[in-house]
Coordinates of C-alpha atoms in Angstrom, one line a residue:
M11 CA 43.5 -0.5 -55.4
S12 CA 41.6 -3.8 -55.2
V13 CA 43.7 -5.0 -52.3
H14 CA 43.4 -1.6 -50.5
F15 CA 39.6 -1.6 -51.1
K16 CA 39.3 -5.2 -49.7
S17 CA 41.4 -4.1 -46.6
L18 CA 39.1 -1.2 -46.0
T19 CA 36.0 -3.4 -46.4
A20 CA 37.4 -5.9 -44.0
A21 CA 38.2 -3.2 -41.5
A22 CA 34.8 -1.7 -41.8
L23 CA 33.2 -5.1 -41.3
A24 CA 35.3 -5.8 -38.2
L25 CA 34.4 -2.4 -36.8
A26 CA 30.7 -3.1 -37.4
L27 CA 30.9 -6.5 -35.8
G28 CA 32.8 -5.0 -32.9
A29 CA 30.1 -2.3 -32.5
G30 CA 27.4 -5.0 -32.7
A31 CA 29.2 -7.0 -30.0
G32 CA 29.2 -3.9 -27.8
L33 CA 25.5 -3.3 -28.3
A34 CA 24.8 -7.0 -27.5
Q35 CA 26.2 -6.3 -24.0
D36 CA 23.6 -3.6 -23.2
V37 CA 21.2 -4.7 -20.5
T38 CA 18.0 -3.6 -18.8
L39 CA 17.7 -4.4 -15.1
R40 CA 14.3 -4.4 -13.5
F41 CA 14.3 -3.6 -9.7
Q42 CA 11.2 -3.7 -7.6
H43 CA 10.3 -2.4 -4.1
F44 CA 7.1 -2.1 -2.0
I45 CA 6.6 1.5 -1.1
S46 CA 5.8 4.8 -2.9
P47 CA 8.5 6.4 -5.0
K48 CA 8.1 9.4 -2.7
G49 CA 9.6 7.4 0.2
S50 CA 13.0 8.5 1.4
V51 CA 14.8 5.3 0.3
P52 CA 13.4 5.3 -3.3
A53 CA 13.9 9.1 -3.7
R54 CA 17.2 9.5 -1.9
F55 CA 18.9 6.2 -2.5
M56 CA 17.4 3.9 -5.2
E57 CA 16.8 6.5 -7.8
P58 CA 20.2 8.3 -7.5
W59 CA 21.9 4.9 -7.2
A60 CA 20.3 3.8 -10.5
E61 CA 21.2 7.1 -12.1
K62 CA 24.8 6.8 -11.0
V63 CA 25.1 3.2 -12.3
M64 CA 23.6 4.1 -15.6
E65 CA 25.8 7.2 -16.0
E66 CA 29.0 5.3 -15.1
S67 CA 28.1 2.5 -17.6
G68 CA 27.9 5.1 -20.4
G69 CA 24.3 4.1 -20.8
R70 CA 25.0 0.4 -21.3
I71 CA 23.1 -0.4 -18.2
K72 CA 19.5 0.7 -17.9
I73 CA 17.8 0.3 -14.6
E74 CA 14.0 0.5 -14.3
L75 CA 12.5 1.0 -10.8
Y76 CA 9.1 -0.4 -10.1
P77 CA 7.5 1.0 -6.8
G78 CA 4.6 -0.4 -4.9
M79 CA 5.0 -4.0 -6.2
Q80 CA 4.0 -2.9 -9.7
L81 CA 5.4 -6.1 -11.1
G82 CA 3.2 -8.2 -8.9
G83 CA 3.6 -10.1 -5.7
S84 CA 3.7 -9.0 -2.1
P85 CA 6.4 -7.5 0.1
P86 CA 7.2 -10.8 1.8
S87 CA 7.8 -12.4 -1.6
L88 CA 10.5 -10.0 -2.7
Y89 CA 13.5 -12.0 -1.6
D90 CA 12.2 -15.0 -3.6
Q91 CA 11.5 -12.8 -6.6
I92 CA 15.1 -11.7 -6.6
R93 CA 16.4 -15.2 -6.1
D94 CA 14.2 -16.8 -8.7
G95 CA 14.8 -14.1 -11.4
V96 CA 11.3 -12.8 -11.5
I97 CA 13.0 -9.4 -11.1
D98 CA 16.7 -8.5 -11.6
G99 CA 16.9 -6.8 -8.3
G100 CA 15.0 -5.3 -5.4
W101 CA 14.6 -4.2 -1.8
A102 CA 13.5 -6.8 0.7
I103 CA 13.0 -7.1 4.4
P104 CA 14.2 -10.5 5.6
S105 CA 12.1 -10.3 8.8
Y106 CA 8.9 -10.4 6.6
T107 CA 9.6 -14.1 6.5
P108 CA 10.2 -15.0 10.2
G109 CA 12.7 -17.7 11.0
R110 CA 14.3 -17.8 7.6
F111 CA 17.2 -15.3 8.2
P112 CA 17.7 -15.6 12.0
E113 CA 21.2 -14.0 12.0
S114 CA 19.7 -10.7 10.7
E115 CA 17.6 -10.3 13.8
A116 CA 20.6 -9.2 15.8
F117 CA 20.1 -5.8 14.3
E118 CA 16.4 -5.8 15.1
L119 CA 16.9 -6.5 18.8
P120 CA 15.8 -3.8 21.3
F121 CA 18.3 -0.9 21.7
M122 CA 20.9 -2.5 19.4
S123 CA 21.1 0.3 16.8
S124 CA 22.5 3.8 17.4
M125 CA 20.3 6.8 16.5
S126 CA 22.0 7.0 13.1
G127 CA 20.8 4.9 10.3
E128 CA 23.9 5.7 8.3
A129 CA 26.3 4.6 11.0
T130 CA 24.4 1.5 12.0
S131 CA 24.1 0.5 8.3
R132 CA 27.9 0.4 8.1
A133 CA 27.9 -1.9 11.1
A134 CA 25.1 -4.0 9.5
W135 CA 27.2 -4.5 6.3
E136 CA 30.3 -5.6 8.3
Y137 CA 28.2 -8.0 10.4
T138 CA 26.5 -9.4 7.3
Q139 CA 29.9 -10.2 5.7
K140 CA 30.9 -12.1 8.9
Y141 CA 27.7 -14.0 9.6
M142 CA 25.4 -14.1 6.6
G143 CA 27.4 -15.0 3.5
E144 CA 25.9 -18.5 3.4
R145 CA 22.4 -17.3 4.2
F146 CA 22.4 -14.8 1.3
S147 CA 24.4 -17.1 -1.1
D148 CA 21.5 -17.5 -3.5
V149 CA 21.4 -13.7 -4.4
H150 CA 24.0 -11.1 -5.2
L151 CA 24.0 -8.7 -2.3
L152 CA 24.5 -5.0 -3.1
A153 CA 23.8 -3.3 0.3
V154 CA 22.2 -3.9 3.7
H155 CA 20.9 -1.1 5.9
V156 CA 18.6 -0.1 8.7
H157 CA 16.5 3.0 9.4
G158 CA 16.7 5.6 12.1
P159 CA 15.0 5.4 15.5
G160 CA 11.6 3.8 15.6
V161 CA 8.7 6.0 16.8
I162 CA 5.3 5.0 18.3
H163 CA 2.4 6.5 16.4
K164 CA -1.2 6.2 17.7
R165 CA -4.6 7.7 17.8
G166 CA -5.5 9.7 20.9
A167 CA -3.1 10.7 23.7
P168 CA 0.6 9.8 23.4
I169 CA 2.2 7.0 25.3
K170 CA 4.0 8.5 28.3
M171 CA 4.6 5.4 30.5
V172 CA 4.8 1.7 30.1
E173 CA 1.3 1.2 31.4
D174 CA -0.1 3.2 28.5
F175 CA 0.7 0.2 26.2
N176 CA -1.8 -2.0 28.0
G177 CA -4.7 -3.0 25.7
L178 CA -3.4 -1.3 22.6
K179 CA -3.2 -3.2 19.3
L180 CA 0.0 -1.9 17.6
R181 CA 1.4 -2.7 14.2
G182 CA 5.0 -4.2 14.3
P183 CA 7.4 -4.9 11.5
S184 CA 9.3 -7.9 12.8
R185 CA 9.4 -10.8 15.3
Q186 CA 11.7 -8.9 17.6
A187 CA 9.7 -5.6 17.5
N188 CA 6.5 -7.6 18.1
A189 CA 8.1 -9.3 21.1
L190 CA 9.0 -6.0 22.6
L191 CA 5.5 -4.6 22.1
E192 CA 4.0 -7.6 23.8
A193 CA 6.5 -7.3 26.7
M194 CA 5.3 -3.7 27.2
G195 CA 1.7 -4.8 27.4
A196 CA 0.4 -4.2 23.8
T197 CA -1.0 -6.7 21.4
P198 CA 1.3 -6.8 18.4
V199 CA -0.1 -7.0 15.0
G200 CA 2.5 -8.0 12.4
M201 CA 2.1 -6.5 8.9
P202 CA 4.2 -5.0 6.1
V203 CA 4.4 -1.3 6.3
P204 CA 2.2 -0.6 3.2
A205 CA -0.8 -2.1 5.1
F206 CA -0.4 0.1 8.1
P207 CA -2.4 3.2 7.0
E208 CA -5.5 1.2 6.1
A209 CA -5.3 -0.8 9.3
L210 CA -5.0 2.4 11.3
S211 CA -7.8 4.2 9.5
K212 CA -10.2 1.2 9.9
G213 CA -9.3 0.7 13.6
V214 CA -7.8 -2.7 13.0
V215 CA -4.8 -1.3 15.0
D216 CA -4.7 1.6 17.5
G217 CA -1.2 2.6 16.2
G218 CA 2.1 1.2 15.4
V219 CA 5.9 1.6 15.2
I220 CA 7.6 3.1 12.2
P221 CA 10.4 5.7 11.7
W222 CA 9.6 9.3 10.9
E223 CA 10.8 9.0 7.3
I224 CA 8.0 6.8 6.2
V225 CA 5.3 8.9 7.9
P226 CA 4.6 11.4 5.0
P227 CA 4.4 8.8 2.2
L228 CA 1.9 6.8 4.2
K229 CA 0.1 9.9 5.5
V230 CA 0.3 8.6 9.1
H231 CA 0.5 12.2 10.4
E232 CA -3.1 12.6 9.0
L233 CA -4.3 9.4 10.7
A234 CA -2.5 9.5 14.1
D235 CA -2.9 12.2 16.7
S236 CA 0.2 11.5 18.8
H237 CA 3.7 10.3 18.4
T238 CA 6.1 9.1 21.1
E239 CA 9.9 9.2 20.7
I240 CA 11.9 6.9 22.9
G241 CA 14.9 9.2 23.6
G242 CA 18.3 8.0 24.8
D243 CA 21.2 7.1 22.6
R244 CA 19.9 3.8 21.2
A245 CA 16.9 3.0 19.0
L246 CA 13.9 1.2 20.5
Y247 CA 14.0 -1.3 17.6
N248 CA 15.1 -1.5 14.0
T249 CA 14.4 -3.2 10.7
Y250 CA 17.1 -4.8 8.6
F251 CA 16.8 -4.3 4.8
I252 CA 18.7 -5.7 1.8
W253 CA 19.3 -4.3 -1.7
A254 CA 20.2 -7.2 -3.9
M255 CA 20.4 -8.6 -7.4
N256 CA 19.5 -11.9 -9.0
K257 CA 22.7 -13.9 -9.2
A258 CA 22.3 -14.8 -12.8
S259 CA 21.5 -11.3 -13.8
Y260 CA 24.7 -10.1 -12.2
E261 CA 26.9 -13.0 -13.4
R262 CA 25.9 -12.6 -17.1
L263 CA 27.1 -9.0 -17.1
P264 CA 30.5 -8.5 -18.8
D265 CA 33.4 -7.9 -16.4
D266 CA 33.5 -4.1 -17.0
L267 CA 29.8 -3.7 -16.1
K268 CA 30.1 -6.0 -13.1
A269 CA 32.9 -3.7 -11.9
I270 CA 30.4 -0.7 -12.1
I271 CA 27.9 -2.6 -10.0
D272 CA 30.6 -3.6 -7.6
A273 CA 31.8 0.0 -7.2
N274 CA 28.3 0.9 -6.2
S275 CA 27.9 -1.9 -3.7
G276 CA 29.1 -2.7 -0.2
I277 CA 29.6 -0.6 2.9
D278 CA 29.4 2.8 1.3
A279 CA 26.2 1.9 -0.6
S280 CA 24.8 0.6 2.7
A281 CA 25.6 3.8 4.5
W282 CA 24.1 5.8 1.6
A283 CA 20.8 3.9 2.1
G284 CA 20.9 4.5 5.9
R285 CA 21.7 8.2 5.4
A286 CA 18.6 8.5 3.1
M287 CA 16.4 7.3 5.9
D288 CA 18.1 9.7 8.4
E289 CA 17.4 12.6 6.0
G290 CA 13.9 11.4 5.6
D291 CA 13.4 11.3 9.4
E292 CA 14.1 15.1 9.6
V293 CA 11.5 15.8 6.9
G294 CA 8.9 13.5 8.5
L295 CA 9.3 15.0 11.9
D296 CA 9.0 18.5 10.6
I297 CA 5.8 17.6 8.6
T298 CA 4.2 16.0 11.7
R299 CA 4.9 18.9 13.9
S300 CA 3.6 21.3 11.3
A301 CA 0.4 19.3 11.3
G302 CA -0.1 20.2 14.9
N303 CA 0.3 16.6 16.2
E304 CA 1.6 16.0 19.7
V305 CA 5.2 14.6 19.9
H306 CA 6.3 13.3 23.2
T307 CA 9.6 12.0 24.4
L308 CA 9.7 9.3 27.2
S309 CA 11.2 10.2 30.5
E310 CA 14.5 8.7 31.5
E311 CA 12.7 6.6 34.1
E312 CA 10.3 5.1 31.6
L313 CA 13.1 4.5 29.1
A314 CA 15.0 2.6 31.8
R315 CA 12.0 0.3 32.4
I316 CA 11.7 -0.5 28.7
K317 CA 15.5 -1.1 28.4
A318 CA 15.2 -3.7 31.2
M319 CA 12.6 -5.5 29.2
G320 CA 14.7 -5.2 26.1
A321 CA 17.7 -6.8 27.9
E322 CA 15.5 -9.8 28.8
L323 CA 14.4 -10.2 25.2
T324 CA 18.0 -10.1 24.0
A325 CA 19.0 -12.7 26.5
A326 CA 16.1 -14.9 25.4
W327 CA 17.1 -14.4 21.7
V328 CA 20.7 -15.5 22.5
E329 CA 19.3 -18.7 24.1
E330 CA 17.0 -19.3 21.1
M331 CA 19.9 -18.9 18.6
T332 CA 22.1 -21.2 20.7
A333 CA 19.4 -23.9 20.6
K334 CA 19.4 -23.5 16.8
G335 CA 23.2 -24.2 16.7
L336 CA 24.1 -20.6 16.2
D337 CA 26.4 -18.5 18.4
G338 CA 23.9 -16.0 19.6
A339 CA 26.2 -14.5 22.3
A340 CA 28.9 -13.9 19.7
M341 CA 26.4 -12.4 17.3
V342 CA 25.1 -9.9 19.9
A343 CA 28.6 -9.0 21.1
D344 CA 29.9 -8.5 17.6
A345 CA 26.8 -6.4 16.5
E346 CA 27.2 -4.2 19.6
A347 CA 30.9 -3.7 19.0
M348 CA 30.3 -2.9 15.3
V349 CA 27.6 -0.4 16.1
A350 CA 29.9 1.3 18.6
K351 CA 32.7 1.3 16.1
Y352 CA 30.8 3.4 13.6
D353 CA 28.8 5.4 16.1
Q354 CA 31.3 8.3 16.3

């Protein structure tokens, strides 16, 4: 009896220690982003992504999402917050720190992206794996993506021809988007997207470029009177986003939890984020039309004029990258081929 009792006691102790070890592996991950939780990416990608990871971990991973920079900092600081472990993960735009991630600009060049954020996001992931492994080596990359077609939103009459850009101050999200706005005759004003509504309402800018999906969360349809779509089969410009984790936060996970993160990373996760923006575009356009705002699509002649400007800017970018010791021509050719591959 004594031996049997001791055996049972030892087994119970081992079981308790095992359970304690399991509990010790539970982890809470704090992710931060810079827009409203009502935005299409938070609502249609980040939140369901977090729920999926938590469910597949059996509750051993808890993910907390903090919108609107609730944990402090500014949108341009997000990459460094992820890298430095201020947060465990987050959503960042490399172009908010110009010159730091030059390879990513290939997907922000004029008319590079297809009209599908989902398809182009698959291409962006493949491109990133080929060209940006070293550049993003200080974080653990989960997904990269782009949005759908950019749209010009402004007060007053819509833009219908290139000359209508003359004298306008327009918000732009990136170096390449700003270069195109300037080539068309506007004065570009670079700013993170959360600052756009206030700048528009106060007259700091006359308008700006954003995709439809972010219009309702920012209430741009209430501030702008007109909206110009570019038309054609390629987007006027795009913005390249990353969804990433702090390397140490990822590496200290046990292997089985790493596997869950891995299963929710990569090209399919990238496509999911792009698809969230595509779905949001439909909602944003419907809301804007319901508000009675004018939506105009450029004529083929005006589109051709802008495409010619875009081609010149792309050639200039290739030269700039070559001067930096990067193969700009190869990056553009590969990006174009990858976009075409997934644009089916």
